[in-house]
Protein backbone atom coordinates (compact mmCIF):
# COMPACT_ATOMS: atom_id res chain seq x y z
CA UNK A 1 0.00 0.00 0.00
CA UNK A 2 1.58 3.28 -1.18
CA UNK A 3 0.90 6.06 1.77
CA UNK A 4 2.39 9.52 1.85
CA UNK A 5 5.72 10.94 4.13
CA UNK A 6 5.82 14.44 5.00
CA UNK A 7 7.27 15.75 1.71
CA UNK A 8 4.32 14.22 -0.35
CA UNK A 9 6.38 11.87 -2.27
CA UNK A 10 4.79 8.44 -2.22
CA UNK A 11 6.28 5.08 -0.51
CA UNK A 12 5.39 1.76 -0.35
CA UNK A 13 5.17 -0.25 2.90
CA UNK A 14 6.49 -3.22 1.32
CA UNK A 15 10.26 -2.22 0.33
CA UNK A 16 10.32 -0.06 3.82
CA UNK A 17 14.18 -2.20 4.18
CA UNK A 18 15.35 -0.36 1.04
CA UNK A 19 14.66 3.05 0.96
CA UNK A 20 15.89 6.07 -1.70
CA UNK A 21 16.65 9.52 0.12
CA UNK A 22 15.97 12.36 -2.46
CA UNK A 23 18.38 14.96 -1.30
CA UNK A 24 17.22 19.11 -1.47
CA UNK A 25 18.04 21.37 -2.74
CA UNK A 26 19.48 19.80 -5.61
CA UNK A 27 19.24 20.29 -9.46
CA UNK A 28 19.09 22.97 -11.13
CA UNK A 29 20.34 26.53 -9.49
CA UNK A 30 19.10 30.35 -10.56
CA UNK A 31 22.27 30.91 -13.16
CA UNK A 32 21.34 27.77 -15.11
CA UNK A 33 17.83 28.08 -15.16
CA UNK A 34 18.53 31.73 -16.42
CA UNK A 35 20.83 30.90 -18.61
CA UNK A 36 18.72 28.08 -20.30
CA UNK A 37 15.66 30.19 -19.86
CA UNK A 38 17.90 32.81 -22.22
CA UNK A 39 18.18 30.30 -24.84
CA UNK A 40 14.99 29.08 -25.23
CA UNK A 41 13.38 32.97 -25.09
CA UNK A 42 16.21 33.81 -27.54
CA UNK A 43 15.09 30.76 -30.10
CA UNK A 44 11.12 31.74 -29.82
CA UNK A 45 11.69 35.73 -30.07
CA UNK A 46 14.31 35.56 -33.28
CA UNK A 47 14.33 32.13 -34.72
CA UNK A 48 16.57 29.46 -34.85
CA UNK A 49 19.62 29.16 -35.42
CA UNK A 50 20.92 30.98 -32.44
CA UNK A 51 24.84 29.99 -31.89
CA UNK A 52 25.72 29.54 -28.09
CA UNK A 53 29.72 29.79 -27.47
CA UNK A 54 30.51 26.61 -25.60
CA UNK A 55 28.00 24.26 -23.86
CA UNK A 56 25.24 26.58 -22.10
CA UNK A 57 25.37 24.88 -19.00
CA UNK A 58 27.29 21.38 -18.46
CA UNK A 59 24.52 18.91 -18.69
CA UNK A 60 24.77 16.84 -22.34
CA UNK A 61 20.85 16.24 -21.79
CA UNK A 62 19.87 19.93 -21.52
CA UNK A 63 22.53 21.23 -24.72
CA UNK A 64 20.90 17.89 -26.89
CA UNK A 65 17.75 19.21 -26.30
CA UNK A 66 18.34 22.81 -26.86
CA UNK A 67 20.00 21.45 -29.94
CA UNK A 68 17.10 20.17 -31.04
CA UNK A 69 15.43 23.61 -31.08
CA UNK A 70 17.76 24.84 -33.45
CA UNK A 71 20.82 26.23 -31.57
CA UNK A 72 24.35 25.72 -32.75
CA UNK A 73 26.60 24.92 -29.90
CA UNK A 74 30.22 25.71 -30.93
CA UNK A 75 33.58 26.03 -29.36
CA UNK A 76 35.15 29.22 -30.95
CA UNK A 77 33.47 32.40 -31.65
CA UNK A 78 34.86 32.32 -35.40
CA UNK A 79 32.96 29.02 -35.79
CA UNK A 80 29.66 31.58 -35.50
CA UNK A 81 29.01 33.38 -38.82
CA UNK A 82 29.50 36.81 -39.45
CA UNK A 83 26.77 39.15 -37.78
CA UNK A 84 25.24 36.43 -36.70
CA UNK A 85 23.33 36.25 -32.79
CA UNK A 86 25.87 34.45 -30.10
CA UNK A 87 24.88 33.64 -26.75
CA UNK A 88 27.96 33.30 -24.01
CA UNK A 89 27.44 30.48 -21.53
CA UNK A 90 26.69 30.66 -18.15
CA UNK A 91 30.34 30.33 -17.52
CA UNK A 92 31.59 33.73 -19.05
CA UNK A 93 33.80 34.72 -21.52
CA UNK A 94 37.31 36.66 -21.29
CA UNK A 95 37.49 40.22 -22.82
CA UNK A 96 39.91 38.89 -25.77
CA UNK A 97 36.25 36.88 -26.38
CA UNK A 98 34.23 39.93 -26.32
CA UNK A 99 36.51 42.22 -28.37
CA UNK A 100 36.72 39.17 -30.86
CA UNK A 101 32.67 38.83 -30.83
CA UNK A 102 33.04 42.94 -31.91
CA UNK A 103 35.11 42.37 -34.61
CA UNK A 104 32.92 39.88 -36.16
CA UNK A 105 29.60 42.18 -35.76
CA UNK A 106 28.24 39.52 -33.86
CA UNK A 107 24.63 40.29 -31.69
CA UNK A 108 25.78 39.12 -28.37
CA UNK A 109 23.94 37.76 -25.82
CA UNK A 110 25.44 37.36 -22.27
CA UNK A 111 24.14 33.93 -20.33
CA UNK A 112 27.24 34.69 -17.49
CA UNK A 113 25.82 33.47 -14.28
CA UNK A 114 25.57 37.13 -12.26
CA UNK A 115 27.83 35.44 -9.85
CA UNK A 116 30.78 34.44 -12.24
CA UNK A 117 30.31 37.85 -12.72
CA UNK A 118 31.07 39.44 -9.46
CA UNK A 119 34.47 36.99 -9.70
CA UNK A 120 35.08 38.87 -12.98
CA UNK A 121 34.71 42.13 -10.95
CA UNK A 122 36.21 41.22 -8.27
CA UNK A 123 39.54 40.22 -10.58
CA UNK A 124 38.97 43.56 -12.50
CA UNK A 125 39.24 45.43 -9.44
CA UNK A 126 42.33 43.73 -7.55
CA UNK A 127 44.56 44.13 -10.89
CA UNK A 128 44.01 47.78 -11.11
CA UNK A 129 44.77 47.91 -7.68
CA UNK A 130 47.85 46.68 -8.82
CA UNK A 131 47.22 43.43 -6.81
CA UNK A 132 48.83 39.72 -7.79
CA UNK A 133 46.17 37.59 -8.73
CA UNK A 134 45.60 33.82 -7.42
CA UNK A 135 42.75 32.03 -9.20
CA UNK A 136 42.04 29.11 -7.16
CA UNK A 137 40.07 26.63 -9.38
CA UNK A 138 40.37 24.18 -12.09
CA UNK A 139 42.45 25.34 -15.56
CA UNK A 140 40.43 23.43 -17.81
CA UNK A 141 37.10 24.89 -16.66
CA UNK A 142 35.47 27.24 -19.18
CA UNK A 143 34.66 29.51 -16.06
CA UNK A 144 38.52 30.02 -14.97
CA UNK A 145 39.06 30.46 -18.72
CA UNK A 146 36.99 33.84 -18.96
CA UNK A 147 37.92 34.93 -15.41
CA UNK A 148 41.39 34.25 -16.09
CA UNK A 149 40.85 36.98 -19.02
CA UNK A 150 40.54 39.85 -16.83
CA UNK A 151 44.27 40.10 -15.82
CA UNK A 152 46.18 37.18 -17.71
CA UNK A 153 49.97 39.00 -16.92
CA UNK A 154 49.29 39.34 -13.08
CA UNK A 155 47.15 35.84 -12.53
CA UNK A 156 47.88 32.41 -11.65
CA UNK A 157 45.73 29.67 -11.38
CA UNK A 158 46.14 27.50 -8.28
CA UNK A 159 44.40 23.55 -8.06
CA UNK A 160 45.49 22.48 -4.81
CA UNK A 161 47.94 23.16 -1.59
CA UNK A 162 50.98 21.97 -3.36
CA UNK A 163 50.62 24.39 -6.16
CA UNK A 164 50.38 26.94 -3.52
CA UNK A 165 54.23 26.65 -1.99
CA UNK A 166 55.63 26.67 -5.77
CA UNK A 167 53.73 30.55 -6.22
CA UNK A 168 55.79 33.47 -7.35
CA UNK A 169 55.05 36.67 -6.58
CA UNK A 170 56.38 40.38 -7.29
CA UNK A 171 55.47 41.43 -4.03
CA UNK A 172 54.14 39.68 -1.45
CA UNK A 173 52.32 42.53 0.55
CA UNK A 174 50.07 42.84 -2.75
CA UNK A 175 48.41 39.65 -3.85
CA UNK A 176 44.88 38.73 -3.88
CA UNK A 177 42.79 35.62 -4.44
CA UNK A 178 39.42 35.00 -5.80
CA UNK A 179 38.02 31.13 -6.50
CA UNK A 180 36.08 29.37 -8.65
CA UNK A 181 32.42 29.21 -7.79
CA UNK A 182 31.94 25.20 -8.21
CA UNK A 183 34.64 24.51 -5.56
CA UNK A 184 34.28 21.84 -2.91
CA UNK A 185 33.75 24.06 0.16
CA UNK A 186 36.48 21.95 2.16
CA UNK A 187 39.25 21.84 -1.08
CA UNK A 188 38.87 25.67 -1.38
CA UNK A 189 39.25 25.98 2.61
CA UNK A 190 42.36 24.14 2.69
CA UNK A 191 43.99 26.20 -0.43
CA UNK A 192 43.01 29.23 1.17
CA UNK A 193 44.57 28.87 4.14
CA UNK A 194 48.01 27.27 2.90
CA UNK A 195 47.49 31.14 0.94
CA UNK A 196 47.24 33.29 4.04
CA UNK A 197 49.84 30.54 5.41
CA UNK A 198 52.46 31.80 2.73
CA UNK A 199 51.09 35.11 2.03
CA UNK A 200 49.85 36.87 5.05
CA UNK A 201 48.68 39.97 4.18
CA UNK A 202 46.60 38.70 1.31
CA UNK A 203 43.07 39.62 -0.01
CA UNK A 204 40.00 38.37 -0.39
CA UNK A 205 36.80 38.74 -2.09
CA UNK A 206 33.92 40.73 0.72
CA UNK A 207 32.13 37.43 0.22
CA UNK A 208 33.33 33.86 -0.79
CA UNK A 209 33.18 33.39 -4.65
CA UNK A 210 31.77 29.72 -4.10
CA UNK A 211 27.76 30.14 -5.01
CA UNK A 212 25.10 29.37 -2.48
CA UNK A 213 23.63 26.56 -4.82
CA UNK A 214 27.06 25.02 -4.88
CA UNK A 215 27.17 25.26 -1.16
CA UNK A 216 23.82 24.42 -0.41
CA UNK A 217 23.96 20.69 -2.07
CA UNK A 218 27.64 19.87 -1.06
CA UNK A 219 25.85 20.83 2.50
CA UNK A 220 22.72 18.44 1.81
CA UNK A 221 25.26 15.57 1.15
CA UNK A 222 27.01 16.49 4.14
CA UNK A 223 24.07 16.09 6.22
CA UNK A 224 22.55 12.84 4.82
CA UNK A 225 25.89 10.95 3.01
CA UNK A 226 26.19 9.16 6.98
CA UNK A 227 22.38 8.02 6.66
CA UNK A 228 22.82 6.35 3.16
CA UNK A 229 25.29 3.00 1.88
CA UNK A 230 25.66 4.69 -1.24
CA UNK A 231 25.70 8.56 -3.19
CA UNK A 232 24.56 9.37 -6.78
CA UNK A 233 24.88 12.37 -8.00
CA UNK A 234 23.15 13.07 -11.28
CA UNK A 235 25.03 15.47 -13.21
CA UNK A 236 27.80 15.30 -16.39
CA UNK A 237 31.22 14.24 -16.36
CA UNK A 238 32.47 17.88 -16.80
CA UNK A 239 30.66 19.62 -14.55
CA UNK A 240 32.51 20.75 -11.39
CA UNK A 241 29.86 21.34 -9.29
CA UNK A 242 28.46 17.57 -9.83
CA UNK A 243 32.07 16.22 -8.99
CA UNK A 244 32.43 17.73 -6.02
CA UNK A 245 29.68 16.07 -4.63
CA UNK A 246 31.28 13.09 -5.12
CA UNK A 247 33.88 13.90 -3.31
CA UNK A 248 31.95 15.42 -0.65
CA UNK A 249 30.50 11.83 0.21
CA UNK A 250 33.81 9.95 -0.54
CA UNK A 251 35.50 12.08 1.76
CA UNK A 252 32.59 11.43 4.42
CA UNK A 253 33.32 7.25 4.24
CA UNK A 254 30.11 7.35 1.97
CA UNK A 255 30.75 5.64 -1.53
CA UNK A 256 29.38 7.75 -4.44
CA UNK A 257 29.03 7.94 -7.78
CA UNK A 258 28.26 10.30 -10.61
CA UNK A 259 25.76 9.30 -13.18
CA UNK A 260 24.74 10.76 -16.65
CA UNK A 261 21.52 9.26 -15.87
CA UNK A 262 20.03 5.80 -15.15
CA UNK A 263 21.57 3.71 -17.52
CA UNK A 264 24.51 4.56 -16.26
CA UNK A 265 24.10 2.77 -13.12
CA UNK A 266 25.77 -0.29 -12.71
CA UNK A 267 23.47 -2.93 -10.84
CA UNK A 268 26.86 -4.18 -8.96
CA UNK A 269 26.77 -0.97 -6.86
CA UNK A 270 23.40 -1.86 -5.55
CA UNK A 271 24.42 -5.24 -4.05
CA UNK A 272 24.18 -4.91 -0.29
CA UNK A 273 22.87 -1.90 -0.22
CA UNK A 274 19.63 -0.71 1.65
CA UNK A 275 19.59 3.40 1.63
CA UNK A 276 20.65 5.31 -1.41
CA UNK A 277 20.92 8.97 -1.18
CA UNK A 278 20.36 10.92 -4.78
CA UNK A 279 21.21 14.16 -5.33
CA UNK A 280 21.76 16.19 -8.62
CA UNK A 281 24.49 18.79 -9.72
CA UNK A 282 23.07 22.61 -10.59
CA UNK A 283 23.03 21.90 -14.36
CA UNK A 284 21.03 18.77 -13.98
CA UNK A 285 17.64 18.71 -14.94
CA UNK A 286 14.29 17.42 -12.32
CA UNK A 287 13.73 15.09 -15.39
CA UNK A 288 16.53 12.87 -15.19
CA UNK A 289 16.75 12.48 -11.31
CA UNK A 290 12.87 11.13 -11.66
CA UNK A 291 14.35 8.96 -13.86
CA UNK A 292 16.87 7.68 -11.42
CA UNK A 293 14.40 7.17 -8.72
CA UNK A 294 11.78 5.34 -11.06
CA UNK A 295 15.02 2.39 -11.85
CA UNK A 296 15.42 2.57 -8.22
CA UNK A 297 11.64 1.74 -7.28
CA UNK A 298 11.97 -0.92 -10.12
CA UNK A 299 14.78 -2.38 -8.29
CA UNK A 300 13.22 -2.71 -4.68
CA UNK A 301 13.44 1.00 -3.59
CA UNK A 302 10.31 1.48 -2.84
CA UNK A 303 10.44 4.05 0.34
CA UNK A 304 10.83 7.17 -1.34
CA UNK A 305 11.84 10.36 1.56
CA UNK A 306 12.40 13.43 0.32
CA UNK A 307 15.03 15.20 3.01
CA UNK A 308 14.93 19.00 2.81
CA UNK A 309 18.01 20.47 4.22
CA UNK A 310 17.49 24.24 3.65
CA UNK A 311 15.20 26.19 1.41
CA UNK A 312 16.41 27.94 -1.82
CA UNK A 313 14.51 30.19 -3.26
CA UNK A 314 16.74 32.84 -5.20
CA UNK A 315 16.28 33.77 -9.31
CA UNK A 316 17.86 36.29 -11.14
CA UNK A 317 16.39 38.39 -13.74
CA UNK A 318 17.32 37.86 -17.88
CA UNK A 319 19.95 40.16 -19.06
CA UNK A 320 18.87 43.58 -21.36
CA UNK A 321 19.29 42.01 -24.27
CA UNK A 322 16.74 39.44 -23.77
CA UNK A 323 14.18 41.87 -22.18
CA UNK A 324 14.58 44.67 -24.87
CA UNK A 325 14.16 41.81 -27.43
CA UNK A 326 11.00 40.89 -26.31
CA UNK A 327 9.68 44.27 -25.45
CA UNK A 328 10.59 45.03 -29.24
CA UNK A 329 8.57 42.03 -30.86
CA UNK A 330 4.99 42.11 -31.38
CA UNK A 331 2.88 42.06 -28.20
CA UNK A 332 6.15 42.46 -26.31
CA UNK A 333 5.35 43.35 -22.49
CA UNK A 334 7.90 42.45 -20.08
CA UNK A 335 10.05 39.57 -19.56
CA UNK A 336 11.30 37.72 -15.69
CA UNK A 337 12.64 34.64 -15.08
């Protein structure tokens, strides 16, 4: 008999012994709902194609089926025909990107994430400060790319402690440090303070660069990983935010593991095990965690518990471009995400 916990999401008595805990927040955050939001409005107001530099957000399932509407993903801005309409990810781009998008008469659209953003300030504002510049992230993200941009002569990109004891400075009374914001809470802790270790007088951002939605479900798994045998994390292979997770359980004792979606689980990792925790990166979409859960049922799981660990409730409004767009085109009013 299927009855009802607290949360509203239906269990069955039966399968009480092996039970799925449906972690929240988790999915998708305000910068990728924006930035998708910005595609889709961009498609319906002007047409397809609409070229997007890089992948909007890193979920494969989300780009596919923005694909499918008729944008062009594509990994250079000269790949985007002249005067044509380019969106920027939610990432960001790096000035030489902007000044290149000029050149080419392109109609540019900015997707940046209004936090990446205040990183790219932040970076603006230290150089001309005449500050030294420590990026502490990961150099192959698209995000460390564009903030990287803002001051390539004075910054260095840092990945971990070690890195940290090998940094070169012109002065060491003048260096500053800004992260990535899809850093595991505890890595970034333990970079910053070899930092200050080595650097004592050095600056900071006013507030930490890591975004709440980043915190917030790295917190979640913190809170439930010691209730559960086993982690998934729904979310693609490159995206940072869904990794960290991960490693947020590992680190816990709690075996985890991320998963495109459900045919990506391997039935081995269910032997033994009677609580599974599930959890999504921000980029993931609602669609594919139900899909998790529904193998999960399939497989025994039939106590379904929702665990809220904090409400989230923040959105951030499209960018001018979008709005003015809209308020152009026939019957144009107003435009919010």
């Amino acid at each position: 008999m299927d009855t009802l916990t607290p949360t509203g999401l239906a269990t069955n008595d039966s399968s009480n012994d092996k039970r799925v805990l449906l972690l929240k927040p988790r999915g998708f955050c305000a910068g990728v709902v924006r930035a998708i939001d910005i595609v889709k409005i961009a498609l319906e107001t002007f047409g397809a194609p609409i070229y997007v530099r890089k992948e909007i957000v890193h979920n494969r399932f989300v780009v596919n089926e923005l694909a499918e509407k008729g944008a062009i993903f594509v990994d250079d801005i000269d790949q985007v025909p002249e005067g044509m309409r380019v969106i920027y990810s939610a990432h960001g781009v790096s000035p030489a990107v902007r000044e290149h998008s000029k050149e080419r008469k392109l109609k540019v659209i900015d997707a940046t994430c209004p936090l990446v953003t205040k990183v790219h300030v932040e970076a603006i504002k230290f150089a001309k400060q005449g500050y030294s510049l420590v990026l502490v992230g990961h150099r192959d993200h698209d995000e460390i790319e564009g903030t990287m941009g803002e001051a390539p002569d004075v910054t260095q990109v840092v990945s971990n402690v070690e890195e940290v004891q090998a940094l070169q400075v012109p002065d060491p009374n003048r260096v500053a440090y800004l992260t990535q914001t899809t850093l595991s809470l505890d890595e970034a802790r333990d970079i910053i303070q070899a930092l200050k270790e080595k650097f004592p007088n050095i600056a900071g951002p006013h507030s930490q660069d890591i975004c709440y939605a980043t915190e917030n479900r790295q917190t979640a798994v913190k809170n439930v990983a010691h209730n559960a045998d086993l982690v998934l994390v729904v979310g693609s292979q490159n995206s940072s935010n869904s990794n960290r997770l991960v490693e947020v359980s590992k680190n816990l004792g709690t075996n985890g593991y991320l998963i495109e979606n459900s045919t990506a689980i391997d039935p081995a990792w269910l032997e033994g095990i009677s609580t599974v925790a599930v959890t999504a990166g921000a980029s993931a979409p609602e669609v594919l965690v139900e899909d998790v859960v529904a193998y999960l049922k399939e497989r025994g799981y039939g106590s379904v518990e929702e665990v809220e660990v904090m409400p989230e409730n923040v959105r951030f409004g499209l960018p001018p471009e979008i709005v003015q767009a809209i308020q152009a085109a026939p019957g144009g009013t107003s435009a919010t995400v």
